[in-house]
PDB file of C-alpha atoms in Angstrom:
ATOM      1  CA  MET A   1       0.134   0.281   0.077  1.00  0.00           C
ATOM      2  CA  ASP A   2       1.606   3.448  -0.986  1.00  0.00           C
ATOM      3  CA  LYS A   3       1.686   6.359   1.481  1.00  0.00           C
ATOM      4  CA  HIS A   4      -1.731   7.953  -0.446  1.00  0.00           C
ATOM      5  CA  SER A   5      -4.052   5.119   0.373  1.00  0.00           C
ATOM      6  CA  GLU A   6      -2.415   4.878   4.194  1.00  0.00           C
ATOM      7  CA  ASN A   7      -3.367   8.590   4.923  1.00  0.00           C
ATOM      8  CA  PHE A   8      -6.726   7.564   3.264  1.00  0.00           C
ATOM      9  CA  GLU A   9      -7.002   4.639   5.039  1.00  0.00           C
ATOM     10  CA  LYS A  10      -6.193   6.309   8.494  1.00  0.00           C
ATOM     11  CA  MET A  11      -8.566   9.340   7.580  1.00  0.00           C
ATOM     12  CA  LYS A  12     -11.479   6.895   7.182  1.00  0.00           C
ATOM     13  CA  ALA A  13     -10.381   5.265  10.577  1.00  0.00           C
ATOM     14  CA  GLN A  14     -10.301   8.613  12.400  1.00  0.00           C
ATOM     15  CA  LEU A  15     -13.842   8.984  11.424  1.00  0.00           C
ATOM     16  CA  HIS A  16     -15.357   5.826  12.069  1.00  0.00           C
ATOM     17  CA  GLU A  17     -13.528   6.640  15.700  1.00  0.00           C
ATOM     18  CA  LYS A  18     -15.569  10.030  15.494  1.00  0.00           C
ATOM     19  CA  GLY A  19     -19.007   7.791  14.962  1.00  0.00           C
ATOM     20  CA  TYR A  20     -19.164   8.356  11.193  1.00  0.00           C
ATOM     21  CA  ARG A  21     -20.284   5.881   8.770  1.00  0.00           C
ATOM     22  CA  GLU A  22     -19.479   5.684   4.907  1.00  0.00           C
ATOM     23  CA  LYS A  23     -20.713   5.052   1.605  1.00  0.00           C
ATOM     24  CA  ASP A  24     -18.851   4.539  -1.179  1.00  0.00           C
ATOM     25  CA  VAL A  25     -19.395   5.844  -4.397  1.00  0.00           C
ATOM     26  CA  THR A  26     -16.842   5.502  -6.370  1.00  0.00           C
ATOM     27  CA  ILE A  27     -16.347   4.150  -9.809  1.00  0.00           C
ATOM     28  CA  PRO A  28     -14.753   1.649 -11.787  1.00  0.00           C
ATOM     29  CA  SER A  29     -12.310   4.665 -14.080  1.00  0.00           C
ATOM     30  CA  GLY A  30     -13.412   2.512 -17.455  1.00  0.00           C
ATOM     31  CA  LYS A  31     -17.711   3.245 -16.122  1.00  0.00           C
ATOM     32  CA  ALA A  32     -16.668   6.771 -15.449  1.00  0.00           C
ATOM     33  CA  MET A  33     -15.182   7.705 -18.504  1.00  0.00           C
ATOM     34  CA  SER A  34     -18.303   6.645 -20.764  1.00  0.00           C
ATOM     35  CA  LEU A  35     -20.631   7.939 -18.325  1.00  0.00           C
ATOM     36  CA  GLY A  36     -18.496  11.384 -18.157  1.00  0.00           C
ATOM     37  CA  VAL A  37     -18.693  11.319 -22.381  1.00  0.00           C
ATOM     38  CA  LEU A  38     -22.867  11.079 -22.043  1.00  0.00           C
ATOM     39  CA  TYR A  39     -22.174  13.906 -19.221  1.00  0.00           C
ATOM     40  CA  GLY A  40     -20.790  15.989 -21.312  1.00  0.00           C
ATOM     41  CA  LEU A  41     -22.468  15.084 -24.439  1.00  0.00           C
ATOM     42  CA  PRO A  42     -25.413  17.892 -24.605  1.00  0.00           C
ATOM     43  CA  PHE A  43     -23.040  20.735 -23.519  1.00  0.00           C
ATOM     44  CA  VAL A  44     -20.921  20.236 -26.689  1.00  0.00           C
ATOM     45  CA  ILE A  45     -24.132  19.288 -29.102  1.00  0.00           C
ATOM     46  CA  VAL A  46     -25.959  22.625 -27.619  1.00  0.00           C
ATOM     47  CA  PHE A  47     -22.550  24.661 -28.284  1.00  0.00           C
ATOM     48  CA  GLY A  48     -21.402  22.704 -31.085  1.00  0.00           C
ATOM     49  CA  LEU A  49     -24.905  23.668 -32.615  1.00  0.00           C
ATOM     50  CA  LEU A  50     -24.590  27.552 -31.374  1.00  0.00           C
ATOM     51  CA  TYR A  51     -21.068  27.513 -33.476  1.00  0.00           C
ATOM     52  CA  ARG A  52     -22.721  25.905 -36.454  1.00  0.00           C
ATOM     53  CA  PHE A  53     -25.478  28.273 -36.422  1.00  0.00           C
ATOM     54  CA  PHE A  54     -24.968  31.702 -35.747  1.00  0.00           C
ATOM     55  CA  LEU A  55     -20.376  31.502 -35.906  1.00  0.00           C
ATOM     56  CA  VAL A  56     -19.277  29.631 -37.992  1.00  0.00           C
ATOM     57  CA  ASP A  57     -19.425  32.356 -41.478  1.00  0.00           C
ATOM     58  CA  ARG A  58     -16.486  34.100 -39.221  1.00  0.00           C
ATOM     59  CA  ALA A  59     -14.676  31.117 -38.013  1.00  0.00           C
ATOM     60  CA  HIS A  60     -11.131  30.688 -38.294  1.00  0.00           C
ATOM     61  CA  LEU A  61     -11.008  26.971 -39.984  1.00  0.00           C
ATOM     62  CA  LEU A  62      -7.350  25.621 -40.236  1.00  0.00           C
ATOM     63  CA  GLU A  63      -5.950  23.926 -42.843  1.00  0.00           C
ATOM     64  CA  VAL A  64      -5.065  20.946 -41.116  1.00  0.00           C
ATOM     65  CA  SER A  65      -5.798  17.077 -42.231  1.00  0.00           C
ATOM     66  CA  GLY A  66      -4.260  13.770 -41.588  1.00  0.00           C
ATOM     67  CA  PRO A  67      -1.289  13.798 -38.970  1.00  0.00           C
ATOM     68  CA  SER A  68      -1.166  17.624 -38.323  1.00  0.00           C
ATOM     69  CA  PHE A  69      -4.964  17.515 -37.138  1.00  0.00           C
ATOM     70  CA  TYR A  70      -4.249  14.618 -34.692  1.00  0.00           C
ATOM     71  CA  ILE A  71      -1.038  16.346 -33.571  1.00  0.00           C
ATOM     72  CA  LEU A  72      -2.803  19.598 -33.286  1.00  0.00           C
ATOM     73  CA  PHE A  73      -5.604  17.048 -31.471  1.00  0.00           C
ATOM     74  CA  LEU A  74      -3.310  15.666 -28.846  1.00  0.00           C
ATOM     75  CA  ALA A  75      -1.896  19.134 -27.809  1.00  0.00           C
ATOM     76  CA  ILE A  76      -5.296  20.419 -26.984  1.00  0.00           C
ATOM     77  CA  ILE A  77      -5.731  17.400 -25.191  1.00  0.00           C
ATOM     78  CA  ALA A  78      -2.556  17.818 -23.175  1.00  0.00           C
ATOM     79  CA  VAL A  79      -2.541  21.342 -22.333  1.00  0.00           C
ATOM     80  CA  SER A  80      -6.738  20.809 -21.143  1.00  0.00           C
ATOM     81  CA  VAL A  81      -6.005  17.775 -19.071  1.00  0.00           C
ATOM     82  CA  VAL A  82      -2.633  20.064 -17.121  1.00  0.00           C
ATOM     83  CA  ILE A  83      -5.464  22.541 -16.644  1.00  0.00           C
ATOM     84  CA  HIS A  84      -8.014  20.755 -15.427  1.00  0.00           C
ATOM     85  CA  GLU A  85      -6.550  18.685 -13.051  1.00  0.00           C
ATOM     86  CA  LEU A  86      -4.493  21.869 -11.475  1.00  0.00           C
ATOM     87  CA  LEU A  87      -7.840  23.544 -11.860  1.00  0.00           C
ATOM     88  CA  HIS A  88      -9.092  21.089  -9.035  1.00  0.00           C
ATOM     89  CA  GLY A  89      -6.720  20.810  -6.957  1.00  0.00           C
ATOM     90  CA  ILE A  90      -6.904  24.916  -6.833  1.00  0.00           C
ATOM     91  CA  GLY A  91     -10.399  24.586  -6.338  1.00  0.00           C
ATOM     92  CA  TRP A  92     -10.248  22.315  -3.428  1.00  0.00           C
ATOM     93  CA  ALA A  93      -7.289  24.542  -1.786  1.00  0.00           C
ATOM     94  CA  VAL A  94      -8.947  27.568  -1.621  1.00  0.00           C
ATOM     95  CA  ALA A  95     -12.490  25.725  -0.884  1.00  0.00           C
ATOM     96  CA  SER A  96     -10.811  23.930   2.407  1.00  0.00           C
ATOM     97  CA  GLY A  97      -9.254  27.122   3.519  1.00  0.00           C
ATOM     98  CA  LYS A  98      -6.041  24.754   4.227  1.00  0.00           C
ATOM     99  CA  GLY A  99      -3.900  25.909   1.319  1.00  0.00           C
ATOM    100  CA  TRP A 100      -2.109  23.251  -1.273  1.00  0.00           C
ATOM    101  CA  ASN A 101      -1.542  20.706   1.951  1.00  0.00           C
ATOM    102  CA  VAL A 102      -5.369  19.001   0.936  1.00  0.00           C
ATOM    103  CA  VAL A 103      -4.407  18.582  -2.357  1.00  0.00           C
ATOM    104  CA  ARG A 104      -2.156  15.754  -4.525  1.00  0.00           C
ATOM    105  CA  PHE A 105      -1.254  15.660  -8.055  1.00  0.00           C
ATOM    106  CA  ASN A 106      -0.330  12.131  -8.927  1.00  0.00           C
ATOM    107  CA  ILE A 107       1.021  10.841 -13.050  1.00  0.00           C
ATOM    108  CA  SER A 108      -0.293   7.125 -13.647  1.00  0.00           C
ATOM    109  CA  ALA A 109       0.221   5.841 -17.216  1.00  0.00           C
ATOM    110  CA  MET A 110       1.503   9.484 -18.425  1.00  0.00           C
ATOM    111  CA  MET A 111      -2.111  11.088 -17.084  1.00  0.00           C
ATOM    112  CA  PRO A 112      -2.217  13.459 -14.385  1.00  0.00           C
ATOM    113  CA  SER A 113      -4.739  13.213 -11.401  1.00  0.00           C
ATOM    114  CA  CYS A 114      -5.357  15.415  -8.639  1.00  0.00           C
ATOM    115  CA  ALA A 115      -6.924  14.343  -5.068  1.00  0.00           C
ATOM    116  CA  CYS A 116      -8.094  15.790  -2.421  1.00  0.00           C
ATOM    117  CA  LYS A 117      -6.429  14.687   0.595  1.00  0.00           C
ATOM    118  CA  ALA A 118      -8.725  16.394   3.741  1.00  0.00           C
ATOM    119  CA  ALA A 119     -12.576  15.195   4.450  1.00  0.00           C
ATOM    120  CA  LEU A 120     -14.660  18.304   3.163  1.00  0.00           C
ATOM    121  CA  GLU A 121     -18.183  19.708   3.562  1.00  0.00           C
ATOM    122  CA  LYS A 122     -20.620  19.256   0.291  1.00  0.00           C
ATOM    123  CA  LYS A 123     -20.200  22.522  -0.763  1.00  0.00           C
ATOM    124  CA  GLN A 124     -16.619  22.996  -0.467  1.00  0.00           C
ATOM    125  CA  TYR A 125     -15.485  19.046  -2.060  1.00  0.00           C
ATOM    126  CA  LEU A 126     -18.439  20.390  -5.118  1.00  0.00           C
ATOM    127  CA  ILE A 127     -15.971  23.278  -5.567  1.00  0.00           C
ATOM    128  CA  GLY A 128     -13.119  21.660  -6.883  1.00  0.00           C
ATOM    129  CA  VAL A 129     -14.817  18.970  -8.590  1.00  0.00           C
ATOM    130  CA  LEU A 130     -16.903  21.795 -10.862  1.00  0.00           C
ATOM    131  CA  SER A 131     -13.841  24.288 -10.977  1.00  0.00           C
ATOM    132  CA  PRO A 132     -12.541  22.811 -13.849  1.00  0.00           C
ATOM    133  CA  PHE A 133     -16.238  22.116 -15.676  1.00  0.00           C
ATOM    134  CA  VAL A 134     -16.866  26.186 -15.030  1.00  0.00           C
ATOM    135  CA  LEU A 135     -14.020  27.702 -15.546  1.00  0.00           C
ATOM    136  CA  LEU A 136     -12.866  25.482 -18.585  1.00  0.00           C
ATOM    137  CA  GLY A 137     -15.837  24.609 -20.096  1.00  0.00           C
ATOM    138  CA  PHE A 138     -17.388  28.070 -20.169  1.00  0.00           C
ATOM    139  CA  GLY A 139     -13.658  29.715 -20.997  1.00  0.00           C
ATOM    140  CA  SER A 140     -13.600  27.458 -23.688  1.00  0.00           C
ATOM    141  CA  VAL A 141     -17.350  28.648 -24.873  1.00  0.00           C
ATOM    142  CA  LEU A 142     -15.745  32.197 -23.925  1.00  0.00           C
ATOM    143  CA  PHE A 143     -12.799  31.406 -26.366  1.00  0.00           C
ATOM    144  CA  ILE A 144     -15.205  30.314 -29.471  1.00  0.00           C
ATOM    145  CA  LEU A 145     -17.246  33.695 -29.193  1.00  0.00           C
ATOM    146  CA  ILE A 146     -14.412  35.759 -29.113  1.00  0.00           C
ATOM    147  CA  TYR A 147     -12.471  33.551 -31.510  1.00  0.00           C
ATOM    148  CA  PRO A 148     -14.010  31.250 -33.625  1.00  0.00           C
ATOM    149  CA  GLY A 149     -12.649  28.233 -35.357  1.00  0.00           C
ATOM    150  CA  THR A 150     -11.192  24.893 -35.327  1.00  0.00           C
ATOM    151  CA  VAL A 151      -9.158  25.295 -32.778  1.00  0.00           C
ATOM    152  CA  SER A 152     -11.734  27.363 -30.222  1.00  0.00           C
ATOM    153  CA  LEU A 153     -14.378  24.314 -31.500  1.00  0.00           C
ATOM    154  CA  LEU A 154     -12.103  21.418 -30.474  1.00  0.00           C
ATOM    155  CA  THR A 155     -11.040  22.753 -27.330  1.00  0.00           C
ATOM    156  CA  MET A 156     -15.166  22.846 -25.797  1.00  0.00           C
ATOM    157  CA  MET A 157     -15.319  19.915 -27.349  1.00  0.00           C
ATOM    158  CA  VAL A 158     -12.188  18.348 -25.396  1.00  0.00           C
ATOM    159  CA  ASN A 159     -12.855  20.130 -22.399  1.00  0.00           C
ATOM    160  CA  PHE A 160     -16.680  19.529 -21.662  1.00  0.00           C
ATOM    161  CA  VAL A 161     -15.873  15.529 -22.506  1.00  0.00           C
ATOM    162  CA  ALA A 162     -13.100  15.981 -20.082  1.00  0.00           C
ATOM    163  CA  ALA A 163     -15.371  17.675 -17.241  1.00  0.00           C
ATOM    164  CA  GLY A 164     -18.350  15.071 -17.918  1.00  0.00           C
ATOM    165  CA  ALA A 165     -17.407  12.045 -15.304  1.00  0.00           C
ATOM    166  CA  ASP A 166     -16.588  15.201 -13.034  1.00  0.00           C
ATOM    167  CA  LEU A 167     -20.212  16.518 -13.633  1.00  0.00           C
ATOM    168  CA  MET A 168     -21.345  13.308 -12.411  1.00  0.00           C
ATOM    169  CA  ILE A 169     -19.192  12.807  -9.517  1.00  0.00           C
ATOM    170  CA  ALA A 170     -21.314  16.382  -8.356  1.00  0.00           C
ATOM    171  CA  VAL A 171     -24.896  15.101  -9.098  1.00  0.00           C
ATOM    172  CA  ASN A 172     -24.080  12.303  -6.295  1.00  0.00           C
ATOM    173  CA  VAL A 173     -22.764  14.332  -4.147  1.00  0.00           C
ATOM    174  CA  LEU A 174     -25.727  17.022  -4.484  1.00  0.00           C
ATOM    175  CA  LYS A 175     -28.031  13.753  -3.850  1.00  0.00           C
ATOM    176  CA  GLU A 176     -25.834  13.424  -0.560  1.00  0.00           C
ATOM    177  CA  GLY A 177     -27.301  14.656   2.937  1.00  0.00           C
ATOM    178  CA  GLU A 178     -25.441  16.674   5.002  1.00  0.00           C
ATOM    179  CA  SER A 179     -22.495  14.522   5.345  1.00  0.00           C
ATOM    180  CA  LEU A 180     -18.430  14.788   5.277  1.00  0.00           C
ATOM    181  CA  ILE A 181     -17.422  13.660   1.543  1.00  0.00           C
ATOM    182  CA  VAL A 182     -13.809  12.049   1.493  1.00  0.00           C
ATOM    183  CA  ASP A 183     -11.954  12.017  -2.020  1.00  0.00           C
ATOM    184  CA  HIS A 184     -10.931   8.576  -3.458  1.00  0.00           C
ATOM    185  CA  PRO A 185      -7.137   8.792  -3.784  1.00  0.00           C
ATOM    186  CA  THR A 186      -7.512   6.421  -6.591  1.00  0.00           C
ATOM    187  CA  GLU A 187     -11.010   5.888  -8.364  1.00  0.00           C
ATOM    188  CA  ALA A 188     -13.566   8.386  -9.415  1.00  0.00           C
ATOM    189  CA  GLY A 189     -15.407   9.407  -6.963  1.00  0.00           C
ATOM    190  CA  TYR A 190     -15.590   9.635  -3.629  1.00  0.00           C
ATOM    191  CA  ILE A 191     -16.404   7.898   0.049  1.00  0.00           C
ATOM    192  CA  ALA A 192     -19.274  10.199   2.320  1.00  0.00           C
ATOM    193  CA  PHE A 193     -19.060   9.831   6.071  1.00  0.00           C
ATOM    194  CA  TYR A 194     -22.594  10.104   7.993  1.00  0.00           C
ATOM    195  CA  LYS A 195     -23.184  10.788  11.425  1.00  0.00           C
TER     196      LYS A 195
END
């Protein structure tokens, strides 16, 4: 067991000692990715249609195809994923009031991830979970409005799809009663603790 999993287990044990019972709301990563696409897709469709009907006339379309298109697309994904995880960290650092001490960044299979190491109230947890959706997703919409085109459209699509699993987690958190939320260190989701 690694250090982060040990700390997670210690925090769970401390909460159990204080009389809390736990409810596991984690989702296997494959399922989280596929359901996340479904949660992000409505935003891609709505803003994609707005782009198509109102902005395409002034769009800056790049003449990229073949390998060049895939390199551009992968670059957008790489930059977006790094910023996405950083925004989770900033959200939790600010919302918890404890700064970077509660945030853990990790790289596994060349994919960055961020986890919160503290038990948070629902509102605090939601700020960290939804920061990428709000800031990157709607920031991408603003990017399309200012500079419509290939890059802005791809950026919007990537950012809403990437935030889909976060939306799914947020919907589950909103269904919880009064509880403390502990981010799972390795799985998508959280453990809710109730007294």
